[in-house]
Amino acid sequence: MDTIKLAELLFPQIDKEPSCFENLYPVRNLPAGAKVTRIGPSPTGFVHLGNLYNAIIGERLAHQSDGVFFLRIEDTDAKREVAGAVELLLSSMDYFGIRFDEGATIDGDSGNYGPYRQRQRKEVYQTFAKELVRRGLAYPCFCTEERLTQMRETQMAGKDNFGYYGKWALCRDLTLDEIEAKIANGEEYVLRFRSSGDINNTVELVDGIRGTLKLQENYQDFVLLKSDGIPTYHFAHVIDDHLMRTTHVVRGEEWLSTAPIHAQLFDTFGWTRPLFCHTTVLMKMDGDTKRKLSKRKDPELGLNYYRQEGYVPEAVWEYLMTLLNSNYEEWRAENPDAPLDDFVFTTEKMGISGALFDMMKFDNVSQETLLRMSASEIYEKMAAWLKEYDPAFEALFTRDRAFTERIISVGRDGARPRKDLTNWKQARQFLSFYFDETFVREDEYPENVSPEDRAEILKRYLKTYDHSDDNSQWFQKVRDIAGDMNYAIKPKDYKKNPELYKGSITDVSNVIRVAVVGRTNSPDLWEICHIIGEDAMRNRIEQAKN
Ligand code: GLU
């Protein structure tokens, strides 16, 4: 077969040589050890936690080594693409503080290794595809869907391995005349790789996370270019990561099974393989079983969820870091106030069995993260979130900054600070009682206090209340009310001899608490009375008495 002729027949429009692109995208001039990483998301309109997970790894590896981290849009599958998906991706990454040095941006591309959107690189791929045809390593395949389906059925019936290989590779040995005739006839074709791999062979693949792996060699004549001349993921990934001079390919473990295809292509071109880093899937506990996070069932898989709920990006980073590196939690415990950048992230410390994403733990990390922020920082971030998601509350929240910072600060000092705030949506709910406009009585009054006693407690409370009392004077008065009305002053006395009392001091203070705060669980009541002020407090109690 005259493969030079075949290459011209298939790619008459391609007049460049591979060397042209090798020169256009030279080896990067970076310090020794600098890593070049990327994420290559597809613009499907759904940005998930896995995208961020891999982005954090890539970002850390690159920026810890004075390397380069870039964004490539893998848009070769036009059927899956939705309008606005790239913008959504960019804004999600931006929200989470992922900074790219190069790549696709809102208004085009930035960097010398672009274009960074695969559909715009058609000429690049076809130049290398043409080269493979010339070398006799790629051929056009005219098999229709029906023919492939039929082949699959025959393979199934005969218990043969599925796929396009060996004797099943029907178009492998078409003659040039046959190919010419089919093309003249307008028949569609894809371009396949002519694999010389053997089903019984293994290849060694070094994985940055998993170590050296032995995988089955690729023996399939996989597709390089689809019938519209657009590459498959396999081909595009190899060409791009070579020409963009990627040193570390961080991607999900779903690509591990086809990694031998990629290794084979790198080897065929004589290029150095990047270090593959196949990350684990994110799992969750569902009852007693561990399963993959699912797009359909688990809203927490979507990145947008964290934004809508108002989780701070710092908390998401913080939690993902604990999942990513087994020594991170220990480091954080030793360095509670250090910036995350100080932590030395390594792929060797990454786990290889599914990372468990636990919402309760994440909430806890979020609370801790918010505790590390100043009231003024919280004020600003929460105000920005409210502006987008709850403008009515934002108006109240920003009415008096000093007041708002004060309510944010309640219970945050001291050895055991309260962890009242988890995310902005929850914080909006939590803080609502401080404002008359949003105050509602959410909880019931204690059930062992009769309506008459409740009215009596509140009446006495108002009567003895003195705004200049300090916390302990104030509490002494609550105690007196309890004692006078036969509620045990010590809860444990009531526990021991319930028949002797109507209840305990807890019931009495909860009556006041529900009247003033609307809840049985709240920060220090004396402090709340002082923040909302005597008038507001008295008003709420007057209303509660009726
Ligand atoms: N486009 C691929 C995906 O969205 C990216 C895989 C890679 O990073 O190489 O899964």
Coordinates of C-alpha atoms and ligand atoms in Angstrom, one line a residue:
M1 CA 0.0 0.0 0.0
D2 CA 1.3 3.5 -0.9
T3 CA 0.6 5.1 2.4
I4 CA 1.9 8.5 1.3
K5 CA -0.7 8.5 -1.4
L6 CA -3.4 7.4 1.1
A7 CA -2.4 10.2 3.5
E8 CA -2.8 12.7 0.6
L9 CA -6.2 11.2 -0.3
L10 CA -7.5 11.4 3.3
F11 CA -5.9 14.8 4.2
P12 CA -5.5 16.9 1.1
Q13 CA -6.1 20.1 3.1
I14 CA -3.3 19.4 5.6
D15 CA -0.1 21.0 4.3
K16 CA 1.8 21.2 7.6
E17 CA 4.3 18.8 9.1
P18 CA 4.3 17.7 12.8
S19 CA 7.6 19.5 13.2
C20 CA 5.7 22.8 12.6
F21 CA 3.7 22.3 15.8
E22 CA 6.7 21.0 17.7
N23 CA 8.4 24.3 16.9
L24 CA 5.3 26.4 17.6
Y25 CA 4.9 24.8 21.0
P26 CA 8.5 24.5 22.2
V27 CA 9.6 22.6 25.4
R28 CA 8.8 25.0 28.2
N29 CA 11.6 27.0 29.8
L30 CA 10.9 26.2 33.4
P31 CA 13.1 25.5 36.5
A32 CA 14.1 21.9 37.0
G33 CA 11.3 20.0 38.7
A34 CA 8.6 22.4 37.7
K35 CA 5.3 20.6 37.0
V36 CA 3.0 21.4 34.2
T37 CA -0.6 20.3 34.9
R38 CA -4.0 21.0 33.6
I39 CA -7.7 20.2 33.9
G40 CA -9.5 19.2 30.8
P41 CA -13.2 19.4 31.6
S42 CA -15.9 18.9 29.0
P43 CA -18.5 21.6 28.7
T44 CA -21.5 19.6 29.6
G45 CA -23.1 22.2 31.9
F46 CA -22.5 20.2 35.0
V47 CA -19.5 21.1 37.0
H48 CA -18.9 18.6 39.7
L49 CA -16.9 18.1 42.8
G50 CA -14.5 15.8 40.9
N51 CA -13.6 18.7 38.6
L52 CA -12.6 20.7 41.7
Y53 CA -10.9 17.8 43.3
N54 CA -8.6 17.3 40.3
A55 CA -8.2 21.0 39.8
I56 CA -6.9 21.4 43.4
I57 CA -4.4 18.6 42.8
G58 CA -3.2 20.1 39.5
E59 CA -3.1 23.6 41.0
R60 CA -1.0 22.5 44.0
L61 CA 1.4 20.4 42.0
A62 CA 2.1 23.2 39.6
H63 CA 2.2 26.1 41.9
Q64 CA 4.2 24.4 44.6
S65 CA 6.9 23.7 42.0
D66 CA 6.9 27.0 40.1
G67 CA 5.3 25.3 37.2
V68 CA 2.2 26.0 35.1
F69 CA -1.4 25.1 35.5
F70 CA -3.7 25.5 32.6
L71 CA -7.3 25.0 31.5
R72 CA -8.2 23.1 28.4
I73 CA -11.7 22.8 27.2
E74 CA -12.4 19.3 25.9
D75 CA -15.2 20.0 23.6
T76 CA -14.8 17.3 21.1
D77 CA -18.2 15.8 21.9
A78 CA -20.5 18.4 20.4
K79 CA -23.6 16.3 21.3
R80 CA -22.9 16.7 25.0
E81 CA -22.2 20.4 24.9
V82 CA -24.7 22.9 26.3
A83 CA -24.7 26.6 25.8
G84 CA -23.0 28.7 28.5
A85 CA -21.2 25.7 29.9
V86 CA -17.7 27.2 29.5
E87 CA -18.8 30.4 31.3
L88 CA -20.3 28.3 34.1
L89 CA -17.1 26.3 34.4
L90 CA -14.9 29.4 34.5
S91 CA -17.1 31.1 37.1
S92 CA -17.2 28.0 39.2
M93 CA -13.5 27.6 39.2
D94 CA -13.1 31.3 39.9
Y95 CA -15.5 31.1 42.8
F96 CA -13.4 28.3 44.3
G97 CA -10.2 30.3 43.9
I98 CA -8.7 28.1 41.2
R99 CA -6.2 30.3 39.3
F100 CA -5.0 29.2 35.9
D101 CA -1.8 30.5 34.4
E102 CA -3.0 29.8 30.9
G103 CA -6.0 28.5 29.0
A104 CA -9.5 29.3 27.9
T105 CA -10.9 32.4 29.4
I106 CA -14.2 34.3 29.0
D107 CA -12.9 36.3 26.1
G108 CA -10.7 33.9 24.3
D109 CA -7.5 32.3 25.3
S110 CA -4.4 33.3 27.2
G111 CA -1.1 31.6 26.8
N112 CA 1.3 30.5 24.1
Y113 CA 0.2 26.9 23.8
G114 CA -3.3 27.5 22.5
P115 CA -5.9 27.3 21.2
Y116 CA -7.1 25.8 24.4
R117 CA -10.4 24.5 23.1
Q118 CA -10.0 21.3 21.3
R119 CA -12.4 21.9 18.5
Q120 CA -10.2 24.8 17.4
R121 CA -7.2 22.4 17.1
K122 CA -8.6 20.3 14.3
E123 CA -5.6 21.1 12.1
V124 CA -3.1 20.1 14.7
Y125 CA -4.7 16.7 15.3
Q126 CA -5.1 16.1 11.6
T127 CA -1.5 16.9 10.9
F128 CA -0.5 14.2 13.4
A129 CA -3.1 11.8 12.1
K130 CA -1.8 12.3 8.6
E131 CA 1.6 11.4 9.8
L132 CA 0.3 8.1 11.3
V133 CA -1.3 7.3 8.0
R134 CA 1.9 7.9 6.2
R135 CA 3.7 5.6 8.6
G136 CA 1.1 2.9 7.9
L137 CA -0.2 3.2 11.5
A138 CA -3.7 4.5 10.8
Y139 CA -6.4 3.6 8.2
P140 CA -9.9 4.7 7.3
C141 CA -12.7 2.4 8.5
F142 CA -16.0 2.5 6.7
C143 CA -17.9 0.1 8.9
T144 CA -21.4 1.4 9.6
E145 CA -23.1 1.3 13.0
E146 CA -25.2 -1.7 11.8
R147 CA -22.1 -3.6 10.8
L148 CA -20.5 -2.9 14.2
T149 CA -23.6 -4.0 16.1
Q150 CA -23.8 -7.1 14.1
M151 CA -20.1 -7.8 14.8
R152 CA -20.7 -7.4 18.5
E153 CA -23.5 -9.9 18.4
T154 CA -21.4 -12.4 16.6
Q155 CA -18.6 -11.8 19.1
M156 CA -21.0 -12.3 22.0
A157 CA -22.4 -15.5 20.6
G158 CA -18.9 -16.9 20.0
K159 CA -17.7 -15.7 23.4
D160 CA -15.0 -13.6 21.6
N161 CA -13.6 -10.4 23.0
F162 CA -15.5 -7.4 21.9
G163 CA -14.0 -4.7 19.7
Y164 CA -12.2 -4.0 16.5
Y165 CA -9.1 -6.0 16.3
G166 CA -7.4 -8.8 14.4
K167 CA -9.7 -10.7 12.1
W168 CA -12.6 -8.5 13.2
A169 CA -10.9 -5.4 11.9
L170 CA -12.6 -5.6 8.6
C171 CA -11.2 -2.4 7.0
R172 CA -7.7 -2.9 8.1
D173 CA -6.5 -4.3 4.8
L174 CA -8.6 -2.5 2.3
T175 CA -6.6 -1.7 -0.8
L176 CA -6.0 1.9 -1.9
D177 CA -8.3 1.3 -4.8
E178 CA -11.1 0.1 -2.5
I179 CA -10.6 3.1 -0.3
E180 CA -10.6 5.5 -3.2
A181 CA -13.8 3.9 -4.6
K182 CA -15.6 4.2 -1.2
I183 CA -14.6 7.8 -0.8
A184 CA -15.7 8.6 -4.3
N185 CA -18.9 6.9 -3.4
G186 CA -19.4 9.3 -0.5
E187 CA -19.1 6.7 2.2
E188 CA -18.4 8.0 5.6
Y189 CA -15.4 6.8 7.5
V190 CA -13.5 7.1 10.8
L191 CA -9.7 6.9 11.1
R192 CA -8.5 4.0 13.2
F193 CA -5.1 3.3 14.8
R194 CA -3.4 0.1 13.5
S195 CA -2.5 -1.5 16.8
S196 CA 0.3 -4.0 16.9
G197 CA -0.5 -4.7 20.6
D198 CA -1.1 -8.2 21.8
I199 CA -4.0 -9.3 24.0
N200 CA -1.6 -11.4 26.0
N201 CA 0.9 -8.7 26.7
T202 CA 1.1 -6.3 29.6
V203 CA 2.5 -2.8 29.6
E204 CA 4.0 -1.0 32.6
L205 CA 2.5 2.3 33.5
V206 CA 3.9 4.5 36.2
D207 CA 1.1 6.3 38.1
G208 CA 2.0 9.1 40.4
I209 CA -0.6 8.0 42.9
R210 CA -0.8 4.2 42.3
G211 CA 2.8 3.4 41.7
T212 CA 3.9 1.1 38.8
L213 CA 1.0 -0.7 37.3
K214 CA 0.9 -3.6 34.9
L215 CA -2.0 -3.3 32.5
Q216 CA -3.1 -5.3 29.5
E217 CA -1.6 -3.9 26.4
N218 CA -4.0 -2.3 23.9
Y219 CA -4.7 -4.5 21.0
Q220 CA -7.7 -2.7 19.6
D221 CA -7.7 -0.6 16.5
F222 CA -9.4 2.3 18.4
V223 CA -10.7 5.4 16.7
L224 CA -8.4 8.4 16.3
L225 CA -10.7 10.7 14.3
K226 CA -14.4 10.5 14.1
S227 CA -16.2 10.8 10.8
D228 CA -16.3 14.6 11.1
G229 CA -12.5 14.7 11.5
I230 CA -12.8 15.6 15.2
P231 CA -10.5 13.5 17.4
T232 CA -11.6 11.1 20.1
Y233 CA -10.6 11.8 23.7
H234 CA -7.7 9.4 23.4
F235 CA -6.1 11.0 20.4
A236 CA -6.8 14.6 21.5
H237 CA -5.4 14.0 25.0
V238 CA -2.1 12.6 23.7
I239 CA -1.5 15.2 21.1
D240 CA -2.5 18.1 23.4
D241 CA -0.7 16.9 26.5
H242 CA 2.4 16.4 24.4
L243 CA 2.3 19.7 22.6
M244 CA 1.2 21.7 25.7
R245 CA 4.1 20.0 27.5
T246 CA 2.1 18.6 30.3
T247 CA 4.2 16.8 32.8
H248 CA 1.5 15.4 35.1
V249 CA -1.9 14.3 33.8
V250 CA -4.3 14.4 36.8
R251 CA -7.6 12.8 35.9
G252 CA -10.3 10.5 37.3
E253 CA -9.8 6.8 37.6
E254 CA -12.3 6.1 34.9
W255 CA -9.5 6.7 32.5
L256 CA -7.2 4.1 34.0
S257 CA -8.7 1.3 31.8
T258 CA -7.9 3.2 28.6
A259 CA -4.5 4.4 29.8
P260 CA -2.7 1.7 27.8
I261 CA -4.1 3.3 24.6
H262 CA -2.6 6.6 25.6
A263 CA 0.7 5.0 26.6
Q264 CA 0.8 3.2 23.2
L265 CA 0.2 6.5 21.3
F266 CA 2.9 8.4 23.3
D267 CA 5.3 5.5 22.6
T268 CA 4.3 5.3 18.9
F269 CA 5.2 9.0 18.4
G270 CA 8.4 8.5 20.4
W271 CA 7.3 11.1 23.0
T272 CA 7.9 11.0 26.7
R273 CA 4.8 9.9 28.6
P274 CA 3.6 12.3 31.2
L275 CA 3.2 11.0 34.7
F276 CA -0.4 9.8 34.9
C277 CA -2.1 10.5 38.2
H278 CA -5.4 8.7 38.3
T279 CA -7.5 10.0 41.2
T280 CA -10.1 7.9 43.1
V281 CA -13.8 8.4 42.8
L282 CA -15.7 10.3 45.5
M283 CA -17.9 8.1 47.5
K284 CA -20.5 8.5 50.2
M285 CA -22.1 6.3 52.8
D286 CA -25.7 5.4 52.0
G287 CA -27.0 3.6 55.0
D288 CA -24.3 0.9 55.6
T289 CA -23.0 0.8 52.1
K290 CA -20.4 2.9 50.4
R291 CA -21.3 4.1 46.9
K292 CA -20.2 6.5 44.3
L293 CA -21.6 10.0 44.5
S294 CA -24.4 10.2 41.9
K295 CA -25.4 13.1 39.9
R296 CA -29.0 12.1 40.1
K297 CA -29.2 11.4 43.8
D298 CA -26.7 13.6 45.5
P299 CA -26.9 17.4 45.1
E300 CA -23.6 17.7 46.9
L301 CA -21.9 16.3 43.8
G302 CA -22.6 19.5 41.9
L303 CA -20.2 22.4 42.6
N304 CA -23.1 24.8 42.3
Y305 CA -24.6 23.3 45.4
Y306 CA -21.8 24.7 47.6
R307 CA -22.3 28.1 46.1
Q308 CA -26.0 28.1 46.5
E309 CA -25.8 26.9 50.1
G310 CA -23.1 29.5 50.7
Y311 CA -20.3 27.3 51.8
V312 CA -17.1 29.3 51.7
P313 CA -14.6 28.0 49.1
E314 CA -12.0 27.9 51.9
A315 CA -14.0 25.2 53.6
V316 CA -14.4 23.1 50.5
W317 CA -10.6 23.3 49.9
E318 CA -9.9 22.5 53.5
Y319 CA -12.1 19.5 53.4
L320 CA -10.9 18.2 50.1
M321 CA -7.4 18.6 51.3
T322 CA -8.2 16.2 54.2
L323 CA -9.5 13.7 51.6
L324 CA -6.5 14.2 49.3
N325 CA -3.6 13.9 51.6
S326 CA -3.6 11.5 54.6
N327 CA -1.3 13.8 56.6
Y328 CA -3.3 17.0 56.1
E329 CA -5.5 16.8 59.2
E330 CA -2.5 16.3 61.4
W331 CA -0.7 19.2 59.8
R332 CA -3.7 21.4 60.2
A333 CA -4.0 20.5 63.9
E334 CA -0.4 21.5 64.3
N335 CA -0.7 24.7 62.2
P336 CA -4.2 26.0 62.9
D337 CA -3.6 29.4 61.5
A338 CA -1.2 28.7 58.7
P339 CA -2.2 29.4 55.1
L340 CA -3.0 26.3 53.2
D341 CA -0.2 27.1 50.7
D342 CA 2.3 26.2 53.4
F343 CA 1.2 22.6 53.4
V344 CA 3.4 20.4 51.1
F345 CA 1.0 18.4 49.0
T346 CA 2.3 15.2 47.4
T347 CA 0.6 12.6 45.2
E348 CA 2.3 9.8 47.2
K349 CA 0.1 10.7 50.2
M350 CA -3.0 10.2 48.2
G351 CA -5.3 7.3 48.8
I352 CA -6.2 4.8 46.0
S353 CA -9.5 3.5 47.3
G354 CA -12.6 5.7 47.0
A355 CA -12.4 8.9 49.0
L356 CA -15.4 9.1 51.4
F357 CA -17.1 12.5 51.2
D358 CA -18.9 12.8 54.5
M359 CA -21.3 15.8 54.7
M360 CA -21.3 15.8 58.5
K361 CA -17.5 16.0 58.5
F362 CA -17.6 18.6 55.8
D363 CA -20.0 20.7 57.9
N364 CA -17.7 20.4 60.8
V365 CA -14.7 21.6 58.7
S366 CA -16.8 24.4 57.5
Q367 CA -17.6 25.5 61.0
E368 CA -14.0 25.4 62.0
T369 CA -13.1 27.3 58.9
L370 CA -15.6 30.1 59.7
L371 CA -14.3 30.2 63.3
R372 CA -10.9 31.0 61.9
M373 CA -12.3 34.0 60.0
S374 CA -12.7 37.4 61.6
A375 CA -16.2 38.8 62.1
S376 CA -15.5 41.4 59.6
E377 CA -14.4 38.9 57.0
I378 CA -17.6 36.9 57.6
Y379 CA -19.6 40.0 57.3
E380 CA -18.3 40.8 53.9
K381 CA -18.5 37.3 52.5
M382 CA -22.0 36.7 53.8
A383 CA -23.2 40.1 52.6
A384 CA -21.9 39.3 49.1
W385 CA -23.7 35.9 49.2
L386 CA -27.0 37.4 50.5
K387 CA -26.9 40.1 47.8
E388 CA -27.2 37.3 45.2
Y389 CA -29.4 34.8 47.1
D390 CA -31.4 36.7 49.6
P391 CA -31.5 40.5 49.0
A392 CA -34.3 41.1 51.5
F393 CA -32.2 39.7 54.3
E394 CA -29.1 41.5 53.0
A395 CA -30.8 44.8 53.6
L396 CA -31.2 43.9 57.3
F397 CA -27.8 42.4 57.5
T398 CA -26.0 45.4 56.2
R399 CA -28.2 48.1 57.9
D400 CA -25.8 48.5 60.8
R401 CA -22.4 46.8 60.3
A402 CA -21.3 47.2 63.9
F403 CA -24.5 45.4 65.1
T404 CA -24.1 42.6 62.6
E405 CA -20.5 42.0 63.4
R406 CA -21.5 41.9 67.0
I407 CA -24.1 39.2 66.4
I408 CA -21.6 37.2 64.3
S409 CA -19.1 37.4 67.2
V410 CA -21.4 36.0 69.9
G411 CA -19.9 32.9 71.5
R412 CA -16.9 32.8 69.3
D413 CA -14.3 33.7 71.9
G414 CA -13.1 31.6 74.8
A415 CA -11.6 28.1 75.0
R416 CA -14.7 26.3 73.6
P417 CA -16.1 28.6 71.0
R418 CA -19.6 27.9 69.6
K419 CA -19.8 26.5 66.1
D420 CA -23.0 28.2 65.2
L421 CA -22.2 29.0 61.6
T422 CA -21.8 26.4 58.9
N423 CA -22.7 28.1 55.6
W424 CA -24.4 31.3 54.6
K425 CA -27.8 29.8 54.0
Q426 CA -27.8 28.2 57.5
A427 CA -26.3 31.4 59.0
R428 CA -29.0 33.5 57.6
Q429 CA -31.5 31.2 59.3
F430 CA -29.5 31.1 62.5
L431 CA -29.1 34.8 62.8
S432 CA -32.6 35.7 61.8
F433 CA -33.8 36.0 65.4
Y434 CA -31.6 39.0 66.1
F435 CA -33.8 41.1 63.7
D436 CA -37.4 41.9 64.7
E437 CA -38.3 41.7 61.0
T438 CA -37.3 38.1 60.7
F439 CA -37.8 36.9 64.3
V440 CA -40.2 34.0 64.6
R441 CA -41.1 31.7 67.4
E442 CA -39.8 28.4 66.0
D443 CA -39.8 26.1 69.1
E444 CA -42.5 25.2 71.5
Y445 CA -42.4 26.2 75.1
P446 CA -41.2 23.5 77.5
E447 CA -44.1 21.1 77.9
N448 CA -44.0 20.7 81.6
V449 CA -44.6 24.4 82.2
S450 CA -48.3 25.2 82.2
P451 CA -49.6 28.3 80.3
E452 CA -50.3 30.0 83.6
D453 CA -46.8 29.3 84.9
R454 CA -45.4 30.5 81.6
A455 CA -47.2 33.8 81.9
E456 CA -46.1 34.1 85.5
I457 CA -42.5 33.4 84.7
L458 CA -42.5 36.1 82.0
K459 CA -44.3 38.6 84.2
R460 CA -41.8 38.1 87.0
Y461 CA -38.9 38.3 84.6
L462 CA -40.0 41.6 83.2
K463 CA -40.7 43.0 86.6
T464 CA -37.3 42.1 88.1
Y465 CA -35.3 42.8 84.9
D466 CA -32.7 45.5 85.1
H467 CA -30.7 46.2 82.0
S468 CA -27.7 47.2 84.0
D469 CA -27.4 43.8 85.7
D470 CA -24.3 41.8 84.7
N471 CA -24.6 38.3 83.6
S472 CA -24.5 36.7 87.1
Q473 CA -26.8 39.2 88.7
W474 CA -29.2 38.6 85.8
F475 CA -29.0 34.8 86.2
Q476 CA -29.5 35.1 90.0
K477 CA -32.9 36.7 89.3
V478 CA -33.8 33.8 86.9
R479 CA -32.9 31.5 89.7
D480 CA -35.0 33.3 92.2
I481 CA -38.0 33.0 89.9
A482 CA -37.4 29.3 89.6
G483 CA -37.0 28.8 93.3
D484 CA -40.1 30.9 94.2
M485 CA -42.2 29.0 91.7
N486 CA -40.9 25.6 92.8
Y487 CA -38.7 24.7 89.9
A488 CA -35.5 23.0 91.0
I489 CA -32.5 25.4 90.9
K490 CA -30.2 22.5 90.1
P491 CA -31.4 20.3 87.2
K492 CA -29.9 17.3 88.9
D493 CA -32.1 17.8 92.0
Y494 CA -35.1 17.6 89.7
K495 CA -33.8 14.5 88.0
K496 CA -33.4 12.8 91.4
N497 CA -36.8 13.8 92.8
P498 CA -39.1 14.8 90.0
E499 CA -42.1 14.5 92.3
L500 CA -40.9 17.4 94.4
Y501 CA -40.8 20.0 91.7
K502 CA -42.7 21.3 88.7
G503 CA -39.6 21.2 86.7
S504 CA -36.1 22.7 86.8
I505 CA -34.3 26.0 86.1
T506 CA -33.8 24.8 82.5
D507 CA -37.5 25.0 82.0
V508 CA -37.7 28.4 83.4
S509 CA -34.9 29.8 81.3
N510 CA -36.2 28.0 78.3
V511 CA -39.5 29.8 78.7
I512 CA -37.6 33.1 78.6
R513 CA -35.4 31.8 75.8
V514 CA -38.3 30.8 73.6
A515 CA -40.0 34.1 74.2
V516 CA -36.9 36.2 73.4
V517 CA -35.1 34.0 70.8
G518 CA -37.9 31.8 69.6
R519 CA -35.7 28.7 70.2
T520 CA -34.7 26.5 73.0
N521 CA -31.1 26.4 71.8
S522 CA -29.2 29.6 71.5
P523 CA -26.1 31.5 72.6
D524 CA -26.0 33.2 75.9
L525 CA -29.4 34.7 76.7
W526 CA -28.1 37.7 78.7
E527 CA -25.8 38.6 75.8
I528 CA -28.7 38.4 73.3
C529 CA -30.8 40.7 75.5
H530 CA -28.0 43.2 75.4
I531 CA -27.5 43.0 71.7
I532 CA -31.2 43.3 70.7
G533 CA -31.7 45.9 73.4
E534 CA -34.1 46.3 76.3
D535 CA -37.0 47.6 74.2
A536 CA -36.9 44.8 71.7
M537 CA -36.5 42.2 74.5
R538 CA -39.5 43.6 76.4
N539 CA -41.6 43.7 73.3
R540 CA -41.0 40.1 72.5
I541 CA -41.9 39.1 76.0
E542 CA -45.0 41.2 76.0
Q543 CA -46.1 39.4 72.9
A544 CA -45.3 36.0 74.3
K545 CA -47.3 36.6 77.4
N546 CA -50.5 36.6 75.4
Ligands
GLU1 N1 -12.5 15.6 29.3 C1 -12.2 14.6 30.2 C2 -13.3 14.5 31.3 O1 -14.0 15.5 31.4 C3 -10.9 15.0 31.0 C4 -10.0 13.9 31.3 C5 -8.6 14.4 31.4 O2 -8.4 15.3 32.3 O3 -7.7 14.0 30.7 O4 -13.4 13.6 32.0

